[in-house]
mmCIF file of C-alpha atoms in Angstrom:
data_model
loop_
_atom_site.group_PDB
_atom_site.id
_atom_site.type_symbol
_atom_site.label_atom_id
_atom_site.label_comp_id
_atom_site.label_asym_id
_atom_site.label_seq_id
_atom_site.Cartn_x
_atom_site.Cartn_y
_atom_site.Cartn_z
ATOM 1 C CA UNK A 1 -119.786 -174.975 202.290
ATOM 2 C CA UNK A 2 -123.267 -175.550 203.747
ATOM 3 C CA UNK A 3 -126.512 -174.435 202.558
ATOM 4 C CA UNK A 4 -126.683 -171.385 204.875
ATOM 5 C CA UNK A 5 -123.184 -170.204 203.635
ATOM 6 C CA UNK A 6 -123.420 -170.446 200.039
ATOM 7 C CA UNK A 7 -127.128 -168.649 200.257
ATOM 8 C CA UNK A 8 -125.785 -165.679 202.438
ATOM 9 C CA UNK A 9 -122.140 -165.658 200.235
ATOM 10 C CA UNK A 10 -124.944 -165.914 196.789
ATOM 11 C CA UNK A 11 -127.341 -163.165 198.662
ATOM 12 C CA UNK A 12 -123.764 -160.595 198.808
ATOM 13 C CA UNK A 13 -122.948 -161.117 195.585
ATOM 14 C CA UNK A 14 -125.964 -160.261 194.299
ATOM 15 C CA UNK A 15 -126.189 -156.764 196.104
ATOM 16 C CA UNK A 16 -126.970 -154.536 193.256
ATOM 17 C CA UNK A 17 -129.770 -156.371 191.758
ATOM 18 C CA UNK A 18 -133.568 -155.635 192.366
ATOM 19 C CA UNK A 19 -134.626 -156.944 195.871
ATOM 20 C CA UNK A 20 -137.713 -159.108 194.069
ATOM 21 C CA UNK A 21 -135.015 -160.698 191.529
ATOM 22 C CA UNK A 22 -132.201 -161.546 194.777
ATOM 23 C CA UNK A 23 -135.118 -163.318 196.860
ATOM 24 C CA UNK A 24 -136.135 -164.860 193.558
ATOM 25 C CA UNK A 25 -132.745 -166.114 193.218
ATOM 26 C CA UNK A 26 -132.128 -167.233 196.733
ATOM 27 C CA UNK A 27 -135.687 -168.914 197.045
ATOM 28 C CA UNK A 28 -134.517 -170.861 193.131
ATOM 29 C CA UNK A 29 -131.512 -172.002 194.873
ATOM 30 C CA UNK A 30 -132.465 -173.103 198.319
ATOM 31 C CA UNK A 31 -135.325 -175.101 196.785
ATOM 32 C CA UNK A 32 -133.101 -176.604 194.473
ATOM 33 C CA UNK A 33 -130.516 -177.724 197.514
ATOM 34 C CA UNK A 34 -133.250 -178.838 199.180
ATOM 35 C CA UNK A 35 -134.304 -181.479 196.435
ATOM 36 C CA UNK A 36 -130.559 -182.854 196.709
ATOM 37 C CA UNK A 37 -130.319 -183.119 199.733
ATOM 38 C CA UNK A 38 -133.916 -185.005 200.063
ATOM 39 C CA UNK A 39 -132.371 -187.381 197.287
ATOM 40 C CA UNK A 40 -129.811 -188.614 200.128
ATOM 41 C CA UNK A 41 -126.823 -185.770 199.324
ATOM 42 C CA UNK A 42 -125.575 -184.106 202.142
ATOM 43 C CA UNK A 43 -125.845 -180.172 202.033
ATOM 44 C CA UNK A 44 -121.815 -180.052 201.051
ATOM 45 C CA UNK A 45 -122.468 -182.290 198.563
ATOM 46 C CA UNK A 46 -125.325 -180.896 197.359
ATOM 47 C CA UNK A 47 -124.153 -177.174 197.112
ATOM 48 C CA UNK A 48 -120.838 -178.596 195.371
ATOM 49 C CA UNK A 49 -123.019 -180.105 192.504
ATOM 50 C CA UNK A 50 -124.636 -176.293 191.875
ATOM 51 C CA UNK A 51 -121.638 -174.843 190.647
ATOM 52 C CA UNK A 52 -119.357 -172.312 191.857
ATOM 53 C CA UNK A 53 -120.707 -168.797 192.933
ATOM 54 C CA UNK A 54 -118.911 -167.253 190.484
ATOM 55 C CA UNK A 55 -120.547 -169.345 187.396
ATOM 56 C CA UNK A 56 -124.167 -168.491 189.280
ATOM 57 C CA UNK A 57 -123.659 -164.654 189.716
ATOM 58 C CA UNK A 58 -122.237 -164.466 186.070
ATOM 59 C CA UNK A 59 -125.376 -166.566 184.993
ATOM 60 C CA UNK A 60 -127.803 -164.302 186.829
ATOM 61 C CA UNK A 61 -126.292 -161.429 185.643
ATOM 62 C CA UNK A 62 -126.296 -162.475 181.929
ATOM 63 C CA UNK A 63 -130.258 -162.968 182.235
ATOM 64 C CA UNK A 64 -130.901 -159.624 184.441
ATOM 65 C CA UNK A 65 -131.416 -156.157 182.182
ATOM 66 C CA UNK A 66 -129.282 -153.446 182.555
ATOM 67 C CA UNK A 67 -131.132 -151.052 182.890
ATOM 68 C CA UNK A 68 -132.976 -153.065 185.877
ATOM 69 C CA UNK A 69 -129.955 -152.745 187.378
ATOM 70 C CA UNK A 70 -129.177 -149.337 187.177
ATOM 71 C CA UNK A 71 -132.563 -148.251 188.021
ATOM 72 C CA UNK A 72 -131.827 -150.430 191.470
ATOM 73 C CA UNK A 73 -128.571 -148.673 191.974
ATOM 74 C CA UNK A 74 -129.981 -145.214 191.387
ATOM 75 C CA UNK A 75 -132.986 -145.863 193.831
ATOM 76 C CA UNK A 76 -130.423 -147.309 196.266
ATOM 77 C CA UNK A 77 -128.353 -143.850 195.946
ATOM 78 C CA UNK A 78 -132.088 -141.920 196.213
ATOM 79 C CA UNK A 79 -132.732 -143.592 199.389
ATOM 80 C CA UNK A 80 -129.055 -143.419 200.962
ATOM 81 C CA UNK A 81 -129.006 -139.855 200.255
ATOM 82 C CA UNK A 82 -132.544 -139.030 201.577
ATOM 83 C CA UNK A 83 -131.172 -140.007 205.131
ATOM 84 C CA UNK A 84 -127.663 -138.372 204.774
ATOM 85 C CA UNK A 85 -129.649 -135.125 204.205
ATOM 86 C CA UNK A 86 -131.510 -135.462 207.371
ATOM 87 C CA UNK A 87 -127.949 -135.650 209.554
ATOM 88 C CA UNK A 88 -125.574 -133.077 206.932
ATOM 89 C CA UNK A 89 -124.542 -129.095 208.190
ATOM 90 C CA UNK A 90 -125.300 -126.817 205.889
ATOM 91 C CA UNK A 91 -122.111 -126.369 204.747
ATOM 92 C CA UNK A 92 -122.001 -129.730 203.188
ATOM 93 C CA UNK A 93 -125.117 -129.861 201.387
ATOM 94 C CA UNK A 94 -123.925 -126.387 199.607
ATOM 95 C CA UNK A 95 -121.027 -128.289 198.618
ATOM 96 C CA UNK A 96 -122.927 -131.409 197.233
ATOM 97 C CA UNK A 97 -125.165 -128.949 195.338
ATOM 98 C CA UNK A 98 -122.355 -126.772 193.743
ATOM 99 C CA UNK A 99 -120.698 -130.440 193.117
ATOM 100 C CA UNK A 100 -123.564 -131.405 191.138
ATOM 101 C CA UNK A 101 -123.403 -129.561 187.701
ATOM 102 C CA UNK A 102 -119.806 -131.671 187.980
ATOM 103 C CA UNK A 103 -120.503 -135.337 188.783
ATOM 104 C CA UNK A 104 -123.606 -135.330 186.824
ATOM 105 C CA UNK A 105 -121.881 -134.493 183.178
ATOM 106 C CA UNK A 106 -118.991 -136.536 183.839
ATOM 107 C CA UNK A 107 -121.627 -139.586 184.730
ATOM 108 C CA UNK A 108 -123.648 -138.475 181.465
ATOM 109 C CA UNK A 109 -120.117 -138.647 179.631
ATOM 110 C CA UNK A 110 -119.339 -142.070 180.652
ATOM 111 C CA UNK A 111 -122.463 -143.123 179.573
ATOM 112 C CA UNK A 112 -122.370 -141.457 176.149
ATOM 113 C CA UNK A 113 -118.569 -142.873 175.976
ATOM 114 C CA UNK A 114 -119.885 -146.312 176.322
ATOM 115 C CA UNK A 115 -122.932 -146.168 174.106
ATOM 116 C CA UNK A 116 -120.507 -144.338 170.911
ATOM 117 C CA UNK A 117 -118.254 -147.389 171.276
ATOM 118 C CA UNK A 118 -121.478 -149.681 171.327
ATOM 119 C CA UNK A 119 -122.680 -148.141 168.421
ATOM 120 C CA UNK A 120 -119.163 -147.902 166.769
ATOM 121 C CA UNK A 121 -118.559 -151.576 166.923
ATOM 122 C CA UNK A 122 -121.749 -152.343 164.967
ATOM 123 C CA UNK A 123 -121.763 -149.919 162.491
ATOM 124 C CA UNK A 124 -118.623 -151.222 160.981
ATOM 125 C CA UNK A 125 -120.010 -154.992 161.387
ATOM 126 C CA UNK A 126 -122.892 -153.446 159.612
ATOM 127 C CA UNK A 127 -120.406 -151.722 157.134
ATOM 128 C CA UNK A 128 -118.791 -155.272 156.448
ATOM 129 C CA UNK A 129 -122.170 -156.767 155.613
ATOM 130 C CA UNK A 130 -122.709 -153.907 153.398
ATOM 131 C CA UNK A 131 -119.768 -154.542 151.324
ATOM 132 C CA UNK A 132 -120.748 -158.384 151.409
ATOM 133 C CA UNK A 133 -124.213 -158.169 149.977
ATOM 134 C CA UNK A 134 -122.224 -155.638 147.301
ATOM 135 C CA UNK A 135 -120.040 -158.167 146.177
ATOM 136 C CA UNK A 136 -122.617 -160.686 145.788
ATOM 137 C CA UNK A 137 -124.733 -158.328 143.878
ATOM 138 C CA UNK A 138 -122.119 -157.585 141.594
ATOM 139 C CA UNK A 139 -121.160 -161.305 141.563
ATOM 140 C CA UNK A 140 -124.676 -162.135 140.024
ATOM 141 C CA UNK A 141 -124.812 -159.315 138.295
ATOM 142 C CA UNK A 142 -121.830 -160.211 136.476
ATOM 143 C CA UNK A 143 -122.083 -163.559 135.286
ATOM 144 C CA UNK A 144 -126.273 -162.846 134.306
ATOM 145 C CA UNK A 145 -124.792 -160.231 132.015
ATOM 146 C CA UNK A 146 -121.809 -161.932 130.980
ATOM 147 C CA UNK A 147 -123.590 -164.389 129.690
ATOM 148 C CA UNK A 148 -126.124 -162.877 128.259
ATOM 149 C CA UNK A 149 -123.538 -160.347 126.370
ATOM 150 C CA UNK A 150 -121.282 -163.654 125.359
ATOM 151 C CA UNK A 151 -124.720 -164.967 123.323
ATOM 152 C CA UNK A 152 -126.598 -161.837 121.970
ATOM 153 C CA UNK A 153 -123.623 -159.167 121.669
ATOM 154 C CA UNK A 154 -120.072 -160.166 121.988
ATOM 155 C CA UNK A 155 -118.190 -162.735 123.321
ATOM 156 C CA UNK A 156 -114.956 -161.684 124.342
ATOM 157 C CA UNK A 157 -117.464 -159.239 126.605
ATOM 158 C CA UNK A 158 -119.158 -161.526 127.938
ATOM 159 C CA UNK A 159 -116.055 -163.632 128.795
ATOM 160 C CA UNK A 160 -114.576 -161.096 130.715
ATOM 161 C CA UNK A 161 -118.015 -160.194 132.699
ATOM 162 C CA UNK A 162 -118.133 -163.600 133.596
ATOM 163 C CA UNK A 163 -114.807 -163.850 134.762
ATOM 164 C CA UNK A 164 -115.568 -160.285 136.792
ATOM 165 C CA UNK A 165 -118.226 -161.793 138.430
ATOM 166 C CA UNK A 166 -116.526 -164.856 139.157
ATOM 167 C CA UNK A 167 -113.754 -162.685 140.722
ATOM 168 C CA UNK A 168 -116.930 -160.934 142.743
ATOM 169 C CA UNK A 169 -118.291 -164.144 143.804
ATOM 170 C CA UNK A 170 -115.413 -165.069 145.134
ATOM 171 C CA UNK A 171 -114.463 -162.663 147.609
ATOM 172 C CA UNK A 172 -118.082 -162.077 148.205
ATOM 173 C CA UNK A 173 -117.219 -165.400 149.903
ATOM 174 C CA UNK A 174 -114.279 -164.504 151.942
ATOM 175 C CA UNK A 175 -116.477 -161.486 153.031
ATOM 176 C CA UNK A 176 -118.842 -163.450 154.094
ATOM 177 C CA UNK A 177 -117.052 -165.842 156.649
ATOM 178 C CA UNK A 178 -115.193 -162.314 157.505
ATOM 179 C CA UNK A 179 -119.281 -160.589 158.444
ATOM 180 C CA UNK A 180 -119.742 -163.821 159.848
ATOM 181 C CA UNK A 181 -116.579 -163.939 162.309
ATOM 182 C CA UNK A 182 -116.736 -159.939 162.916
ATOM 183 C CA UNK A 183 -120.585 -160.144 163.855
ATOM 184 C CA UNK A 184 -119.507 -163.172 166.444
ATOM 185 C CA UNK A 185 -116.689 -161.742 167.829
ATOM 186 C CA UNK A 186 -118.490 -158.265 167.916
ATOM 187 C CA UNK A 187 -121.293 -160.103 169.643
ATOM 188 C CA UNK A 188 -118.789 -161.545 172.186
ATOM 189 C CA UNK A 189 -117.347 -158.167 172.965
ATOM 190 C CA UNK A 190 -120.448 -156.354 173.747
ATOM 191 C CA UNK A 191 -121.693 -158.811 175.830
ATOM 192 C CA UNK A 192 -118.400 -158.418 177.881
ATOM 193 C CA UNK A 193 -118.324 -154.871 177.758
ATOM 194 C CA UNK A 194 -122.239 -155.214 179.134
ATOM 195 C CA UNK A 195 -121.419 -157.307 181.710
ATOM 196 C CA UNK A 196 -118.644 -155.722 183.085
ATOM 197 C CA UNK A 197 -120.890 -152.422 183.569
ATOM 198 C CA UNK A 198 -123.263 -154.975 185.457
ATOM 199 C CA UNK A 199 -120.871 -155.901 187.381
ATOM 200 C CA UNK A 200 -119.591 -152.472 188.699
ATOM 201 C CA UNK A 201 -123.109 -151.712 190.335
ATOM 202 C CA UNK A 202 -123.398 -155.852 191.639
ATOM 203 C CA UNK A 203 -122.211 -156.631 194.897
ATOM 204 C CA UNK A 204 -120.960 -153.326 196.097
ATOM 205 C CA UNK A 205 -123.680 -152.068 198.776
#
């Protein structure tokens, strides 16, 4: 693949994003084969060394907003529509506004669907850091007062607070590299769950 095909395959795959951020892209990119190929590579060569398109969209998508993106799409929709309108019968643009209070929930829905499990999947990471910091608490708690019962009040007491908080600190430390995989894999998932959303409104024109 030359230059000129990997830019125009790139500039496709990229329909979706902001118009500024693509030329951005392409201008990043073109520069960069450039410098190869003044370095003695041969455009083949030097487009082979990027990466494939499919690492460089994913990157560019990672580092481009959401809501950048949808605000693209929407405006793209706004201006498709705006010159439909001028060419549709009557009929159909009394269909398209009956169809409206339809679409436009369902669209709202999806959203709201996709935010609840956003939301959903954090709260209970948050939940499991909750019980975490609980344990440990109690864990301190437990041998402060343990002790302290086991010298000034009664030992057998203070034996078995000790051992409590022992048993506290303890799992506080399973729950701990538990919060700690959970927040991780948590992380991992929304990121997916993000970027496949980016990726429905990315190059489709």
């Amino acid at each position: 693949m030359n230059k000129s095909e990997f830019l125009a395959e790139l500039r496709s795959r990229l329909v979706g994003l902001p118009q500024n951020e693509i030329e951005e892209r392409i201008s990043f990119y073109s520069e960069m084969i450039d410098d190869r190929v003044e370095e003695g590579a041969t455009e083949e060569d030097a487009v082979a060394g990027i990466g494939s398109i499919d690492e460089i969209v994913a990157q560019i998508l990672e580092d481009v907003p959401l809501w950048s993106i949808v605000k693209e799409k929407v405006k793209k929709k706004r201006e498709k529509t705006e010159k439909k309108r001028r060419s549709l019968k009557a009929w159909e643009i009394v269909l398209i506004v009956l169809g409206f209070p339809v679409w436009l929930p369902l669209l709202i829905a999806a959203f709201a669907v996709i935010l609840s499990l956003y939301l959903t999947l954090w709260a209970l990471v948050i939940s499991l850091w909750a019980v975490f910091v609980s344990l440990a608490a109690c864990g301190l708690a437990g041998l402060v007062a343990g002790v302290g019962y086991a010298i000034l009040v009664k030992p057998i007491d203070g034996i078995l607070l000790v051992a409590a908080g022992l048993v506290c600190s303890g799992l506080a430390i399973f729950a701990f590299i538990g919060c700690k995989a959970a927040t991780k894999g948590t992380a991992r998932l929304t990121k997916k769950i993000i970027f496949g959303i980016k990726h429905l409104f990315v190059g489709k024109d």
